[in-house]
């Protein structure tokens, strides 16, 4: 059973959240899609349906009459960066719901926990907020704690372009890294600069994933009622309206994300839509399952 | 039970009362300012200036406006309070005068039967009267009361029907909350209880008919035996007086005609003067009267007599009218204005307001009766009691003095008709409680008045809120 994001929020401790989330989706999904297959034997694990039969330890089977697979320690030294959008728009939350930034930190914490567990070296970057964050990729005792601490400190504030941060991430990754962007991907220029920055990273060989975080109300899937709505990153702009009564609102928002997703995919960037009303475990499990497929 | 003549207005008022609720749900304040990162995808909508709240605001004005519409609808719907059917109460007027002594037990039996029916409890009021009246409330009507009244017997005071009539108002109040009331008079029904002006009091005291129950009459007073009809001479021009002649003849009088200008018949026990006699006949007429004859003088003949008709007269105390008081009223006989010297005479007939209608005075051995209205023509001649009235006027001086209880004479048909109210077409049952027998007590004006007050209150509250905001 997956915990809704509101309950995860009540856990308080992001490390506990990360372990809970990982435990939740690892139990149902084989995590090999995110693991590297290295040469050094690490440990045995009970066979699960879907495991590569080449890794079955027949000798151990002969002794125990039970199937085990060998797991190997990652030796490819995959370097990855989690890039979190901490601009003001990420602070938006629906009544009785968690903010987009909070949801993104849950997902980032879970991914950091998972990927560090598979031997990756993980770094963290954030833009917006009180100031930029850049934690170099590492994999050593205490690094996960440091990452989670930085994630906890993130506060949604201001407006910022992701390009400078993505460029610095690219420099830190050198070649063949992995970049996971967690953002609402709302940009003034219809996302042109964002698409270009992510596309550049992909073009030089990095694996790039854009996890779009949005709320059901932003997508037009939940009624908001009437009011004068303003952009948190540009409070001077406001529009009186009733989103659910605006016949084209949902189509316009959906059209923006569809066009953005198409452009990102054209550049080899993986687009993963996440909504804050979906349990994080389910969202990540679905994503990983789709990757394996 | 509340009933509505036009329930459609009530329904309309109830529906209209919901409109203020809708109006008070609409927020008039500026719309709420809220964050939405996808704001740029939203198209402007002016309806955001109005938003619906979950609960209405300004509850006091809302309540007043709803109350105003409800009261208007209810007031226009024609509401009436129709009390539950409570039946008809009985009011019994029981004559306790000295003259009712012989009929007392019979009257009590009848009163008990009316007021204490076998199938229900007391349902009326008892009025005991002689010269004054006492109302016995329904709660006190028990068999023991009638037993004690029977043991006590009738009183010593004379009867006065006016006292009974005046007590009807109190009896009417005592039998509420009955829907209606019916009055019954138990009395030997004699002239002793009649008073001048009783007809007018009767009309004012009770708007319905009074059932008259015959109780045994008193025997005629000793010495009051009437002489058999004798010979009567009618002075009238040829062709006149035919009704008088026929009426008296029907009673056994031997009628002869006496033309104006002629001599009065020598053998006549009574004279009816419908025209003035010749001057030289007056002395012989008066001589006959003083010798024992009776003379009935109608207005046309009165000026010819030496003694003026005493219309403005002082009646002798103790005399009460006997006969014809309302008989003349009902027949519409025009009155003659009073004029002339005052002469002591007995009032033998009066109009309903007490104005003398006929007076009689003894002349020697005979009697002269002056009547203030012509009795020889018009519809009065067709009334059932007409012959008896003429006979009584001819014997006016023969009647014992009224007021003697032992000599009381029964009420004639005319007086009975007045007491009963049948002559006026009054209903047998009188509605009570001031309510319309058909529609109940109307409440519409009260509800509309309340609506007006609520409107004033709402206006004041709205004005104060406008000023404070």
Coordinates of N, CA and C in Angstrom, one line a residue, chain B residues 355-468:
Chain B
X355 N -94.5 56.0 23.5 CA -95.4 57.1 23.2 C -96.8 56.5 23.3
X356 N -97.7 57.3 24.0 CA -99.1 56.8 24.1 C -99.7 56.6 22.8
X357 N -100.4 55.5 22.6 CA -101.1 55.2 21.4 C -102.6 55.2 21.7
X358 N -103.0 54.8 22.9 CA -104.4 54.9 23.2 C -104.6 55.1 24.7
X359 N -105.4 56.0 25.1 CA -105.7 56.3 26.5 C -107.2 56.1 26.7
X360 N -107.5 55.8 27.9 CA -109.0 55.6 28.3 C -109.2 56.3 29.6
X361 N -110.4 56.8 29.7 CA -110.8 57.5 30.9 C -112.3 57.2 31.1
X362 N -112.5 56.9 32.4 CA -113.9 56.7 32.7 C -114.8 58.0 32.7
X363 N -115.9 57.9 32.1 CA -116.9 59.0 32.0 C -118.2 58.5 32.6
X364 N -118.4 58.9 33.8 CA -119.6 58.4 34.5 C -119.5 56.9 34.6
X365 N -120.5 56.2 34.2 CA -120.5 54.8 34.2 C -119.9 54.2 33.0
X366 N -119.5 55.0 32.0 CA -119.0 54.5 30.8 C -117.5 54.8 30.7
X367 N -117.0 54.7 29.4 CA -115.6 54.9 29.2 C -115.4 55.5 27.8
X368 N -114.4 56.3 27.8 CA -114.0 56.9 26.5 C -112.6 56.5 26.2
X369 N -112.3 56.0 25.1 CA -111.0 55.5 24.7 C -110.6 56.3 23.4
X370 N -109.5 57.1 23.6 CA -108.9 57.8 22.4 C -107.8 57.0 21.8
X371 N -107.8 56.8 20.5 CA -106.7 56.1 19.8 C -106.0 57.1 18.9
X372 N -104.7 57.1 18.9 CA -104.0 58.1 18.1 C -103.7 57.7 16.7
X373 N -104.3 56.6 16.2 CA -104.1 56.2 14.8 C -105.3 55.6 14.3
X374 N -105.6 55.8 13.0 CA -106.8 55.3 12.4 C -106.7 53.8 12.3
X375 N -107.8 53.1 12.8 CA -107.8 51.7 12.8 C -108.8 51.1 11.9
X376 N -109.4 52.0 11.0 CA -110.4 51.5 10.2 C -110.0 51.2 8.8
X377 N -108.7 51.3 8.5 CA -108.2 51.1 7.1 C -106.8 50.6 7.1
X378 N -106.4 50.1 6.0 CA -105.0 49.7 5.9 C -104.8 48.2 6.2
X379 N -103.6 47.7 6.2 CA -103.3 46.3 6.4 C -103.6 45.8 7.8
X380 N -103.7 46.8 8.7 CA -104.1 46.4 10.1 C -105.4 45.7 10.2
X381 N -106.3 46.0 9.3 CA -107.6 45.4 9.3 C -107.6 43.9 8.9
X382 N -106.4 43.5 8.3 CA -106.3 42.1 7.9 C -105.6 41.3 8.9
X383 N -105.1 41.9 10.0 CA -104.3 41.1 11.0 C -105.3 40.2 11.8
X384 N -104.7 39.1 12.2 CA -105.5 38.1 12.9 C -106.0 38.7 14.2
X385 N -105.2 39.5 14.9 CA -105.7 40.0 16.2 C -106.5 41.3 16.1
X386 N -106.8 41.7 14.9 CA -107.6 43.0 14.8 C -108.9 43.0 15.5
X387 N -109.7 42.0 15.4 CA -111.0 42.1 16.1 C -110.8 42.1 17.6
X388 N -109.9 41.4 18.1 CA -109.7 41.3 19.5 C -109.1 42.7 20.0
X389 N -108.3 43.3 19.2 CA -107.8 44.6 19.6 C -108.9 45.6 19.7
X390 N -109.8 45.7 18.7 CA -111.0 46.6 18.8 C -111.8 46.3 20.0
X391 N -112.0 45.0 20.3 CA -112.8 44.6 21.4 C -112.2 45.1 22.7
X392 N -110.9 45.0 22.8 CA -110.2 45.3 24.0 C -110.2 46.9 24.2
X393 N -110.1 47.6 23.1 CA -110.2 49.0 23.2 C -111.6 49.5 23.7
X394 N -112.6 48.8 23.2 CA -113.9 49.1 23.6 C -114.1 48.8 25.1
X395 N -113.4 47.9 25.6 CA -113.6 47.5 27.0 C -112.4 48.0 27.9
X396 N -111.7 49.1 27.4 CA -110.5 49.5 28.1 C -110.8 49.8 29.5
X397 N -111.9 50.4 29.8 CA -112.2 50.7 31.2 C -112.6 49.5 32.0
X398 N -112.9 48.4 31.3 CA -113.4 47.2 32.0 C -112.2 46.4 32.5
X399 N -111.0 46.6 31.9 CA -109.8 45.8 32.3 C -109.4 46.1 33.7
X400 N -109.0 45.1 34.5 CA -108.5 45.4 35.8 C -107.2 46.1 35.6
X401 N -106.7 46.9 36.6 CA -105.5 47.6 36.6 C -104.3 46.7 36.3
X402 N -103.6 47.0 35.3 CA -102.5 46.1 35.0 C -101.4 46.3 36.2
X403 N -100.7 45.3 36.3 CA -99.7 45.3 37.4 C -100.2 44.4 38.5
X404 N -101.4 44.1 38.5 CA -101.9 43.1 39.5 C -101.6 41.7 39.0
X405 N -100.7 41.1 39.7 CA -100.2 39.8 39.3 C -101.3 38.8 39.1
X406 N -102.3 38.9 40.0 CA -103.4 37.9 39.9 C -104.3 38.1 38.7
X407 N -104.3 39.3 38.3 CA -105.1 39.6 37.2 C -104.4 39.7 35.8
X408 N -103.1 39.2 35.8 CA -102.3 39.4 34.6 C -103.0 38.6 33.4
X409 N -103.0 39.3 32.3 CA -103.5 38.7 31.1 C -102.4 38.2 30.2
X410 N -102.6 37.2 29.4 CA -101.6 36.7 28.5 C -101.2 37.7 27.4
X411 N -100.0 37.6 27.0 CA -99.5 38.4 25.8 C -100.3 38.0 24.6
X412 N -100.6 39.0 23.8 CA -101.3 38.6 22.5 C -100.2 38.2 21.5
X413 N -100.8 37.8 20.4 CA -99.9 37.3 19.3 C -98.8 38.3 18.9
X414 N -99.2 39.6 18.9 CA -98.2 40.5 18.4 C -97.0 40.7 19.4
X415 N -97.4 40.7 20.7 CA -96.3 40.8 21.7 C -95.5 39.6 21.7
X416 N -96.1 38.4 21.5 CA -95.4 37.2 21.5 C -94.4 37.2 20.3
X417 N -94.9 37.7 19.2 CA -94.0 37.7 18.0 C -92.8 38.6 18.2
X418 N -93.0 39.7 19.0 CA -91.9 40.6 19.3 C -90.9 39.9 20.1
X419 N -91.4 39.2 21.2 CA -90.5 38.5 22.1 C -89.8 37.4 21.4
X420 N -90.5 36.7 20.6 CA -89.9 35.5 19.9 C -88.9 36.0 18.8
X421 N -89.2 37.1 18.2 CA -88.3 37.6 17.2 C -88.7 37.1 15.8
X422 N -89.8 36.3 15.8 CA -90.2 35.7 14.5 C -90.7 36.7 13.5
X423 N -91.3 37.8 14.1 CA -91.8 38.8 13.2 C -90.7 39.5 12.5
X424 N -89.5 39.6 13.0 CA -88.3 40.2 12.4 C -87.5 39.3 11.6
X425 N -87.8 38.0 11.6 CA -87.1 37.1 10.8 C -85.7 36.8 11.4
X426 N -85.6 36.8 12.7 CA -84.3 36.6 13.3 C -83.9 35.1 13.3
X427 N -82.7 34.8 13.2 CA -82.3 33.3 13.1 C -82.5 32.6 14.5
X428 N -82.7 31.4 14.4 CA -83.0 30.7 15.7 C -81.7 30.5 16.5
X429 N -80.6 30.5 15.9 CA -79.3 30.3 16.6 C -78.4 31.5 16.4
X430 N -77.7 32.0 17.4 CA -76.9 33.1 17.3 C -75.4 32.7 17.4
X431 N -74.6 33.1 16.4 CA -73.2 32.8 16.5 C -72.5 33.5 17.6
X432 N -71.5 32.9 18.2 CA -70.8 33.5 19.3 C -69.4 33.8 19.0
X433 N -68.7 34.4 19.9 CA -67.2 34.7 19.9 C -66.9 35.7 18.8
X434 N -67.9 36.4 18.3 CA -67.6 37.5 17.4 C -67.0 37.0 16.1
X435 N -67.1 35.7 15.8 CA -66.5 35.2 14.6 C -67.6 35.0 13.5
X436 N -67.1 35.1 12.3 CA -68.0 34.8 11.2 C -68.3 33.3 11.2
X437 N -69.6 33.0 11.2 CA -70.0 31.6 11.3 C -69.4 30.8 10.1
X438 N -69.2 31.4 9.0 CA -68.7 30.6 7.9 C -67.1 30.7 7.8
X439 N -66.6 31.9 8.0 CA -65.2 32.1 7.7 C -64.2 32.1 8.9
X440 N -64.7 32.0 10.1 CA -63.8 32.1 11.2 C -63.3 33.5 11.5
X441 N -62.4 33.7 12.3 CA -61.8 35.0 12.7 C -60.7 35.4 11.7
X442 N -60.9 36.4 11.0 CA -59.9 36.8 10.0 C -58.6 37.3 10.6
X443 N -57.5 36.9 10.1 CA -56.2 37.3 10.7 C -55.4 38.0 9.7
X444 N -55.9 38.2 8.5 CA -55.1 38.8 7.4 C -54.6 40.1 7.8
X445 N -55.4 41.0 8.3 CA -55.0 42.4 8.6 C -53.9 42.4 9.6
X446 N -53.9 41.5 10.6 CA -52.9 41.4 11.6 C -51.6 41.0 11.0
X447 N -51.6 40.0 10.1 CA -50.3 39.6 9.5 C -49.8 40.7 8.6
X448 N -50.6 41.4 7.9 CA -50.1 42.5 7.1 C -49.6 43.6 7.9
X449 N -50.2 43.9 9.1 CA -49.7 44.9 10.0 C -48.3 44.4 10.5
X450 N -48.2 43.2 10.8 CA -46.9 42.7 11.3 C -45.8 42.8 10.2
X451 N -46.3 42.6 8.9 CA -45.3 42.7 7.8 C -44.9 44.2 7.7
X452 N -45.7 45.1 8.0 CA -45.4 46.5 7.9 C -44.3 46.8 9.0
X453 N -44.5 46.3 10.1 CA -43.5 46.5 11.2 C -42.2 45.9 10.9
X454 N -42.2 44.7 10.3 CA -41.0 44.0 9.9 C -40.3 44.8 8.8
X455 N -41.1 45.4 7.9 CA -40.5 46.2 6.8 C -39.8 47.4 7.4
X456 N -40.4 48.0 8.4 CA -39.8 49.2 9.0 C -38.5 48.8 9.8
X457 N -38.5 47.7 10.4 CA -37.3 47.2 11.1 C -36.2 46.9 10.1
X458 N -36.6 46.2 9.0 CA -35.5 45.9 8.0 C -34.9 47.1 7.4
X459 N -35.8 48.1 7.2 CA -35.3 49.4 6.6 C -34.3 50.0 7.6
X460 N -34.6 50.0 8.8 CA -33.7 50.7 9.8 C -32.4 49.9 9.9
X461 N -32.5 48.6 10.0 CA -31.2 47.8 10.1 C -30.4 48.0 8.8
X462 N -31.0 48.0 7.7 CA -30.2 48.1 6.4 C -29.6 49.5 6.4
X463 N -30.3 50.5 6.8 CA -29.8 51.9 6.8 C -28.6 52.0 7.8
X464 N -28.7 51.4 8.9 CA -27.6 51.5 9.9 C -26.4 50.8 9.4
X465 N -26.6 49.6 8.7 CA -25.4 48.9 8.2 C -24.8 49.6 7.1
X466 N -25.6 50.3 6.3 CA -25.0 51.1 5.1 C -24.2 52.2 5.7
X467 N -24.6 52.8 6.7 CA -23.9 54.0 7.3 C -22.6 53.5 7.9
X468 N -22.7 52.3 8.6 CA -21.5 51.8 9.3 C -20.4 51.3 8.3

